[in-house]
Short mmCIF file of C-alpha atoms and ligand atoms in Angstrom, two decimals:
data_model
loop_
_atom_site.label_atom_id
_atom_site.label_comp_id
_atom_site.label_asym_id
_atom_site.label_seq_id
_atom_site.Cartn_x
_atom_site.Cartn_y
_atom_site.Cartn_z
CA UNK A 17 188.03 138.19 53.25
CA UNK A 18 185.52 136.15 55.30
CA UNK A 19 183.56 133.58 53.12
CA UNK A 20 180.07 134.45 53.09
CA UNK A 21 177.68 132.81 55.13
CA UNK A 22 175.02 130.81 53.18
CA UNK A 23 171.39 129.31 54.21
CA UNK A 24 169.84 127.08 51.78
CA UNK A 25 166.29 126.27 51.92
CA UNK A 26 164.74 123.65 50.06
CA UNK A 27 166.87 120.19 50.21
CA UNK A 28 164.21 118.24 47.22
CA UNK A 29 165.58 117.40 44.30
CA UNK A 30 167.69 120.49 43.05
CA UNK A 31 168.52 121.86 46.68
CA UNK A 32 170.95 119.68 47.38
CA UNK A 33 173.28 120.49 44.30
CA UNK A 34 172.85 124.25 45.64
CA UNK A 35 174.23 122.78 49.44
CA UNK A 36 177.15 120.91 47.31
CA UNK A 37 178.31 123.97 45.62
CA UNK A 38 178.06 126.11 48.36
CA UNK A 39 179.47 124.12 51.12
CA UNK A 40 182.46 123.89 48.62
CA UNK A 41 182.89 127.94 48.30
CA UNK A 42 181.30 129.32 50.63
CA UNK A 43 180.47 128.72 54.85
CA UNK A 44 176.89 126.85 54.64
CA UNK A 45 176.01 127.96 57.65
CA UNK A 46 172.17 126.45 57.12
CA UNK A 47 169.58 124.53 55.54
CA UNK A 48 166.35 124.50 55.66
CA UNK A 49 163.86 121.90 54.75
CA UNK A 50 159.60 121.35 56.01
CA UNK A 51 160.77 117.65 55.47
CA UNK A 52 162.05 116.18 58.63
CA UNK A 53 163.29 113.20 57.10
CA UNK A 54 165.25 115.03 54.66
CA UNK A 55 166.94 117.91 57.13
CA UNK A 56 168.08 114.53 59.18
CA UNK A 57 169.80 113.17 56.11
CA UNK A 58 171.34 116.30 54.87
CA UNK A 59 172.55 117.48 58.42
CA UNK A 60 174.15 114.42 58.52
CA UNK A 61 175.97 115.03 55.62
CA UNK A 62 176.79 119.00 56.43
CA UNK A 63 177.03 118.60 60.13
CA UNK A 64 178.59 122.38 61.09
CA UNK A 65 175.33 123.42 59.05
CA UNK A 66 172.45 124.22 61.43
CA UNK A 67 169.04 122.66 60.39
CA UNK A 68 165.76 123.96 60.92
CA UNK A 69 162.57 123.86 59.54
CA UNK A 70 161.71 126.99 59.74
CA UNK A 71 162.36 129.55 57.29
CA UNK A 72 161.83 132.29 59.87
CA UNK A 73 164.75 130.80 62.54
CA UNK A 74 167.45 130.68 59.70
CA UNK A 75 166.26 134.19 58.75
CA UNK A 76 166.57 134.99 62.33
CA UNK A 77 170.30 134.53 62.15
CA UNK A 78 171.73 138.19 62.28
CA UNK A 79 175.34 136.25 61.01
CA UNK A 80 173.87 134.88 57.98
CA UNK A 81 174.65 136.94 55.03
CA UNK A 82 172.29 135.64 52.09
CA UNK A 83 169.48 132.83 51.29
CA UNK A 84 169.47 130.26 48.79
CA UNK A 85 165.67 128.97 47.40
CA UNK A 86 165.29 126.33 46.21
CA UNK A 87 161.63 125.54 47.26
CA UNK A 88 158.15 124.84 44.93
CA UNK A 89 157.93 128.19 42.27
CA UNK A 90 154.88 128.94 44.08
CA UNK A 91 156.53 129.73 47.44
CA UNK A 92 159.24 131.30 45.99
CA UNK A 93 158.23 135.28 45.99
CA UNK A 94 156.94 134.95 49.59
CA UNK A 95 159.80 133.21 50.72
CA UNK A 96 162.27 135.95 48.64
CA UNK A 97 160.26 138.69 50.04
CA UNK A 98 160.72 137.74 54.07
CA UNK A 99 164.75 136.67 53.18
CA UNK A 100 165.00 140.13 51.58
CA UNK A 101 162.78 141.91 54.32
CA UNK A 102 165.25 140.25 56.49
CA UNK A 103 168.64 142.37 55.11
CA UNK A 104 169.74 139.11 53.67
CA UNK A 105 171.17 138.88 50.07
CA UNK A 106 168.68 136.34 47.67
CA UNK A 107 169.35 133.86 45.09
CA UNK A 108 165.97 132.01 43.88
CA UNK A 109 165.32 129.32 41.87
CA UNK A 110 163.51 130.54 38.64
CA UNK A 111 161.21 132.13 38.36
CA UNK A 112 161.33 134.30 41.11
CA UNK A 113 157.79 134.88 40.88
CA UNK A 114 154.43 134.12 39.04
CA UNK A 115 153.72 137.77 38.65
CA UNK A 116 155.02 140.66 36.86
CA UNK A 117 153.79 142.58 39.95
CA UNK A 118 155.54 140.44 42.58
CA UNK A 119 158.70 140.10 40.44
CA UNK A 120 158.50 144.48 40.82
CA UNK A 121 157.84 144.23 43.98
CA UNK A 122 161.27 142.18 45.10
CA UNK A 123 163.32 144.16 42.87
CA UNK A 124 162.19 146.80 44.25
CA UNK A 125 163.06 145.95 47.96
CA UNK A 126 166.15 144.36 46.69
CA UNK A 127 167.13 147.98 45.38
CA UNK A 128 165.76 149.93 48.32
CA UNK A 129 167.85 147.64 50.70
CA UNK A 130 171.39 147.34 48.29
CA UNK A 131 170.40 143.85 48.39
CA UNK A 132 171.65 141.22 45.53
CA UNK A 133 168.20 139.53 43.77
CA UNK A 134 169.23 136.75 41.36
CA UNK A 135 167.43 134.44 39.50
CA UNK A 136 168.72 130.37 39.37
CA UNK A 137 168.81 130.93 35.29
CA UNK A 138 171.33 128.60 35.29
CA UNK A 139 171.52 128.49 31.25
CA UNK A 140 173.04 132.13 31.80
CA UNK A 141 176.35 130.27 32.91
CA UNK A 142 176.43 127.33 30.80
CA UNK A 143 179.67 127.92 28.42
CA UNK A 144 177.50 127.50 25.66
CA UNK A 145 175.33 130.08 25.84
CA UNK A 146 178.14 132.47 26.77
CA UNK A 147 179.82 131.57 23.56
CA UNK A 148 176.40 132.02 21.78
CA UNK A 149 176.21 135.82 23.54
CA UNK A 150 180.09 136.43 22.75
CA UNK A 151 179.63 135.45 19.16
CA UNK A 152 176.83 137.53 18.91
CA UNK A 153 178.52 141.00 20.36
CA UNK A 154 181.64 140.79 18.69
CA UNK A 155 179.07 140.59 15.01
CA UNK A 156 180.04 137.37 14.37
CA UNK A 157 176.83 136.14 13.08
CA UNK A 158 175.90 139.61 11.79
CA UNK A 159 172.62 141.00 12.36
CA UNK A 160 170.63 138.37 14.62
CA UNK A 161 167.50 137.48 12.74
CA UNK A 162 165.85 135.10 14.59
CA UNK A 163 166.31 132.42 17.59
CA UNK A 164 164.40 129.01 18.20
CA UNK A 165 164.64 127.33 21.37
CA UNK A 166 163.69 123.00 21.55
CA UNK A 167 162.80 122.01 24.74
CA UNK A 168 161.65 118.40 23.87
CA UNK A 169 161.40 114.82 25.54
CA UNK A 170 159.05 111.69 26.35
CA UNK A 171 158.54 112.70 29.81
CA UNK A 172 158.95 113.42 32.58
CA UNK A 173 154.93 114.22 32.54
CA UNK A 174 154.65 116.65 34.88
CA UNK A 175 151.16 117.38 36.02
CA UNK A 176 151.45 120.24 38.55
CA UNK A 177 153.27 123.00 36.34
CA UNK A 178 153.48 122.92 32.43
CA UNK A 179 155.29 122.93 29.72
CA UNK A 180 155.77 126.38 29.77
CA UNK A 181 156.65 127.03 33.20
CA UNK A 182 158.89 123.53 33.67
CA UNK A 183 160.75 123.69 30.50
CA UNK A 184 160.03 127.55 28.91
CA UNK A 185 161.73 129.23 31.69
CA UNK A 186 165.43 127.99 30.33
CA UNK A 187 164.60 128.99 27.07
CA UNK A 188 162.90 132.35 27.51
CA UNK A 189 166.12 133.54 29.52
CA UNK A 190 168.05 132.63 27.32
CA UNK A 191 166.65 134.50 24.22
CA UNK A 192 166.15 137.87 26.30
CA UNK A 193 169.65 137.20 27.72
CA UNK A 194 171.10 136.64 23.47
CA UNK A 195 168.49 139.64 22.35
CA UNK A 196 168.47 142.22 24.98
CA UNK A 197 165.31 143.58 24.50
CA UNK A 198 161.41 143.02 25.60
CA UNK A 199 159.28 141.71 23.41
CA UNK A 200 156.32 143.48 21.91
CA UNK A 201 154.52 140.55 21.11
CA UNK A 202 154.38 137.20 23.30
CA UNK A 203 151.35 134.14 22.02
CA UNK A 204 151.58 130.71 23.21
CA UNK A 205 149.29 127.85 22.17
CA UNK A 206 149.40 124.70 23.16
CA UNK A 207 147.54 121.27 24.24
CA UNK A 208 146.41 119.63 27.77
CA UNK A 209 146.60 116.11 25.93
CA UNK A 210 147.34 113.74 29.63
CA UNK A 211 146.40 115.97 32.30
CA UNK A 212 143.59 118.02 32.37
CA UNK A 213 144.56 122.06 32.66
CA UNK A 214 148.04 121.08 32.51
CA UNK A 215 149.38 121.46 28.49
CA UNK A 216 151.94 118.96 28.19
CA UNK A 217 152.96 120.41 24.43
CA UNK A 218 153.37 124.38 23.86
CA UNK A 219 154.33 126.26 21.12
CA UNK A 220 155.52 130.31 21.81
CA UNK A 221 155.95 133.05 19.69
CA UNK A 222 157.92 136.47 20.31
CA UNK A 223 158.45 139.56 18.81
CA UNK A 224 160.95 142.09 19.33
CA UNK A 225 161.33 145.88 18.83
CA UNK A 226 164.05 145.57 16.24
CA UNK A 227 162.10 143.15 14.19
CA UNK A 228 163.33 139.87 15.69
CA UNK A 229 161.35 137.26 16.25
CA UNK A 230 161.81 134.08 18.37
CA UNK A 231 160.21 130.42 18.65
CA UNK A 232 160.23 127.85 21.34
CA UNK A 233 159.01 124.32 21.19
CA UNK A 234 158.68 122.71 24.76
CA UNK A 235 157.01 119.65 25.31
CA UNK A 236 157.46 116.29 27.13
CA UNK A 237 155.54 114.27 24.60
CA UNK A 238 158.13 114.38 21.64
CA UNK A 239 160.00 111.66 20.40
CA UNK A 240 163.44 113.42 20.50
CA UNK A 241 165.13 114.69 23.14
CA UNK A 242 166.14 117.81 22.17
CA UNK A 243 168.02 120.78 23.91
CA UNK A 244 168.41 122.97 21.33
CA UNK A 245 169.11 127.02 20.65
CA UNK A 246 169.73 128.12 17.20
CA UNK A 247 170.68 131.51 16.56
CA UNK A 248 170.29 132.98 12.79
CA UNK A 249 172.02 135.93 11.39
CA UNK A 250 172.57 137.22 8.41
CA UNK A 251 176.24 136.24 8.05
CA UNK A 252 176.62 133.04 10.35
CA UNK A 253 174.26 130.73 11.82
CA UNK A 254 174.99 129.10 15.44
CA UNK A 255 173.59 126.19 16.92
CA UNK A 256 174.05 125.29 20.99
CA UNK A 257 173.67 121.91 20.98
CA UNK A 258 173.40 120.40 25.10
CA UNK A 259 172.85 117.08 24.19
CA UNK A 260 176.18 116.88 22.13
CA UNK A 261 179.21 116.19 24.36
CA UNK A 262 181.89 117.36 22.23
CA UNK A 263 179.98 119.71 19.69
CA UNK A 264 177.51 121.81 21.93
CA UNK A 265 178.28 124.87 19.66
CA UNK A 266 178.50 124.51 15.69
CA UNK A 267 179.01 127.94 13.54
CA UNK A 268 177.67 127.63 10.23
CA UNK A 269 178.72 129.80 7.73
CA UNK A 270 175.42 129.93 5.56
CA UNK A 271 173.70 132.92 4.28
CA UNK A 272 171.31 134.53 1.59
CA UNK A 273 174.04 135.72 -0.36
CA UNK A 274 172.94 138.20 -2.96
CA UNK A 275 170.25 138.64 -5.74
CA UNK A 276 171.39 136.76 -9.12
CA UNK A 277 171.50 139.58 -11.65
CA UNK A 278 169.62 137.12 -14.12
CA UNK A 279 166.50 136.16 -12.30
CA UNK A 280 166.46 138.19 -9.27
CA UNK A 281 166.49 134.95 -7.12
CA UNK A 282 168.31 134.81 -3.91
CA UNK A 283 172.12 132.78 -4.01
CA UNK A 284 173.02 130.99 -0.76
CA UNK A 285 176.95 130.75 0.62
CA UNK A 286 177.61 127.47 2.44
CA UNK A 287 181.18 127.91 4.20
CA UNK A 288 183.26 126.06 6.61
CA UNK A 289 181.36 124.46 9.40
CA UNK A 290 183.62 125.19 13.00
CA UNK A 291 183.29 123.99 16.28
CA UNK A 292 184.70 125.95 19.18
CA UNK A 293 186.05 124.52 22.62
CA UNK A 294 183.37 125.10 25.03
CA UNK A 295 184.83 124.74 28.73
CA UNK A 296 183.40 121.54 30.64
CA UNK A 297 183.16 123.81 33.65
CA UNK A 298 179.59 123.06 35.48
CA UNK A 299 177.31 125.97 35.00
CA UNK A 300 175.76 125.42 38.61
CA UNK A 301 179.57 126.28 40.06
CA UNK A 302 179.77 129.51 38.07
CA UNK A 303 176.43 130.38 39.15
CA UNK A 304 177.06 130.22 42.55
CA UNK A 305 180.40 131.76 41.97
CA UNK A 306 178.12 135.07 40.48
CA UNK A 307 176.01 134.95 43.12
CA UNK A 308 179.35 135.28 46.03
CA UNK A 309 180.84 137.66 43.94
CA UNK A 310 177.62 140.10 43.83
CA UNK A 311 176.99 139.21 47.68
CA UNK A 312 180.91 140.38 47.82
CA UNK A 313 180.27 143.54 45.87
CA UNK A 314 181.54 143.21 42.94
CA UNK A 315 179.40 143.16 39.41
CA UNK A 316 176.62 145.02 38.98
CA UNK A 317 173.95 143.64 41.19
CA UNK A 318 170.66 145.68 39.17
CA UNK A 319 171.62 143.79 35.97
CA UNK A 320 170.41 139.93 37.44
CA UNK A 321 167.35 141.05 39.24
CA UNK A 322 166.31 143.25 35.83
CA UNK A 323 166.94 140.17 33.61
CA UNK A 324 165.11 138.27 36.04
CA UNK A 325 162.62 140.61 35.82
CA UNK A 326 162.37 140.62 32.47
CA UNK A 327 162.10 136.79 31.99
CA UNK A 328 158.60 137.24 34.31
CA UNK A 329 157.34 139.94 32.35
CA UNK A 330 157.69 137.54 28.90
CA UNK A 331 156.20 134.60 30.68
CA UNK A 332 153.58 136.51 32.17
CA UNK A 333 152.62 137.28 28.62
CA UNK A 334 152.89 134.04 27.62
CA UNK A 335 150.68 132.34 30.15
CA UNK A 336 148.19 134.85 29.38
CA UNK A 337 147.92 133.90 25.84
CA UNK A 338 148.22 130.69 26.77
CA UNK A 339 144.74 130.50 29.18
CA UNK A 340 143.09 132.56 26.59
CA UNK A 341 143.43 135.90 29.03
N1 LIG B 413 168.04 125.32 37.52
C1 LIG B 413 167.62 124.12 37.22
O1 LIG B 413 168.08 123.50 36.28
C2 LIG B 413 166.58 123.46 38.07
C3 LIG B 413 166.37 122.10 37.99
C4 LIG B 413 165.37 121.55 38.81
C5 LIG B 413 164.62 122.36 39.65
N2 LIG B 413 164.87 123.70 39.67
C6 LIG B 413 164.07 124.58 40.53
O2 LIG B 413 164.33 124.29 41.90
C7 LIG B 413 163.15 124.51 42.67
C8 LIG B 413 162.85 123.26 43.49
O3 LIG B 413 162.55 122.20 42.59
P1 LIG B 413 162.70 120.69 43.06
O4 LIG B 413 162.47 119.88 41.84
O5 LIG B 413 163.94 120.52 43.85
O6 LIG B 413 161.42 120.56 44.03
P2 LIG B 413 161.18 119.47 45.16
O7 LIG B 413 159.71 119.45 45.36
O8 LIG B 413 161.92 118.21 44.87
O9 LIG B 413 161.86 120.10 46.47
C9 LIG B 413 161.37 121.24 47.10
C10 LIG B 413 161.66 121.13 48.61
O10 LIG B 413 161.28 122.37 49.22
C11 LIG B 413 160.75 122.07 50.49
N3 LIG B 413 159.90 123.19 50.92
C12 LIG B 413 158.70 123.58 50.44
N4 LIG B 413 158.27 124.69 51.06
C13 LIG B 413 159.24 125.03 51.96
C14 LIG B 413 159.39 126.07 52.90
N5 LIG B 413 158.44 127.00 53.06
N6 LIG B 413 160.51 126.10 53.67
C15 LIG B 413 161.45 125.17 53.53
N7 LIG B 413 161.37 124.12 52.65
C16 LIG B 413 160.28 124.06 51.88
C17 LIG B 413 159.96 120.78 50.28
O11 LIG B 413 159.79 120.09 51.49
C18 LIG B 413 160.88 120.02 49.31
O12 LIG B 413 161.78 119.18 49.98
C19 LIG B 413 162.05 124.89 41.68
O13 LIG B 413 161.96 126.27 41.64
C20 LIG B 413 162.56 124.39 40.36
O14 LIG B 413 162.10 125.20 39.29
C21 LIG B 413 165.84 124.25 38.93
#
């Protein structure tokens, strides 16, 4: 079969990791940059890629299969909807869009038009986190109580977007993604302490249908870096550890064990500690990889643009609480 042809727009910072990987599996047929200086250096690079810098020109291209965006999150749901409008498949950086509404909106069209819709939740293919949702389904860990996400550094200050929409968007898809479900309750509080509207340190808390709850610390102005999920159940206790090379996944087997008959205090089991193999492949590669295979038809193509859908809702939510709303 033909490779699929590929447009990616947006060639800033993360763009061009999206052009490597897709030059590499697929036919990058263009990309697409406002930035003069930048579609000069990158058609350098990719010379059988056309260049333009207009959206509407690549979009124009009736050979051109699907769109890759990879431009500011505020452009991204216009620049979805026209691709989309267009008959062309979509992959967009996260979050899709700032809205609930919006997010509807492309899905909608997406599903109206048999169109693929995915998200850039690029956590979703880290080996990690798939070992984290593996563990989970097979009832390794027994019934998940609660998850707590660390998003922490010293910088970089950002001072356009926060905390919450730099760093929270990892995190929140990563919980739905291990949970499943919506949450009933979303609250996030946090600080503006450098930058005036912009809170640098936020603190989130979800609640879930079933009774779980989640937490997620996210903040550039922390003394560790941290990139941290830890996953409690009642039987194990799992830990996905990004900053460890060797170690990103540690099962703990720790739990409340039982009631002693005596006092009627709780008894806790500490068991072996294990550390699984976790593949070293780059979660950017399987990413794109999802995205061919969808554009391809195979996979269910509902299932990203509902996740991603989801992850809006819950940050939505979130940013309400957040601004007081
Ligand atoms: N998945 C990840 O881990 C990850 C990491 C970093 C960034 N991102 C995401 O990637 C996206 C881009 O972030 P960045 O840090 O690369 O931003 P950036 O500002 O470095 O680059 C954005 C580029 O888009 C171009 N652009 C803006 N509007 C355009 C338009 N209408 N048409 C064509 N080009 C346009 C700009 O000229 C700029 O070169 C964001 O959504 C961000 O959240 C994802």
């Amino acid at each position: 079969m033909a490779k699929a042809r590929v447009g990616v727009a947006g060639l800033g910072y993360w763009g061009p990791n999206l052009v490597r990987n897709f030059d590499e599996i697929a036919e990058l047929a263009w990309i697409c940059d406002l930035d003069g200086d930048l579609r000069d250096r990158f058609a350098g690079r990719y010379p059988r890629a056309r260049a333009t810098g207009a959206f509407a020109e690549m979009l124009a291209d009736e050979t051109l299969d699907a769109v890759v965006v990879a431009t500011p999150v505020p452009t991204h749901y216009a620049l979805a909807k026209q691709a989309l409008e267009a008959g062309k498949h979509v992959m967009v950086e996260k979050p899709p869009a700032m809205r609930a509404a919006e997010m509807d909106e492309l899905v909608r069209i997406a599903a109206d038009r048999d169109l693929v819709l995915m998200p850039g939740h690029l956590l979703l293919y880290h080996p990690g986190v798939l070992k984290l949702k593996e563990l989970i389904t097979a009832g390794e860990l027994g019934e998940v109580l609660c998850i707590y996400g660390n998003r922490q550094n010293l910088g970089i200050v950002r001072t356009n977007e926060n905390a919450l929409w730099s760093l929270g968007v990892h995190d929140l898809s990563v919980i739905l993604y291990l949970l499943d479900e919506d949450p009933e309750t979303a609250t996030a509080q946090g600080r503006d302490f450098l930058t005036p509207g912009v809170e640098d340190v936020v603190f989130c808390f979800l609640s879930f249908p079933s009774g779980k709850i989640a937490h997620m610390h996210l903040s550039w102005l922390d003394p560790h870096k941290m990139r941290k999920i830890t996953v409690v159940g009642r039987e194990k206790m799992v830990v996905f550890d990004d900053m460890e090379l060797d170690r990103k996944v540690t099962i703990y087997e720790k739990s409340p064990w039982k009631r002693a008959e005596t006092y009627g205090e709780w008894q806790t089991r500490s068991g072996d500690i294990s550390i699984p193999k976790i593949s070293t492949d780059e979660p950017l590669r399987l990413e794109c990889t999802h995205f061919l295979e969808l554009v391809g038809g195979t996979g269910d193509k509902s299932k990203v643009a509902l996740d991603g859908a989801r992850v809006v809702r819950a940050l939505e939510m979130l940013t309400e609480s957040l601004s007081g709303g």
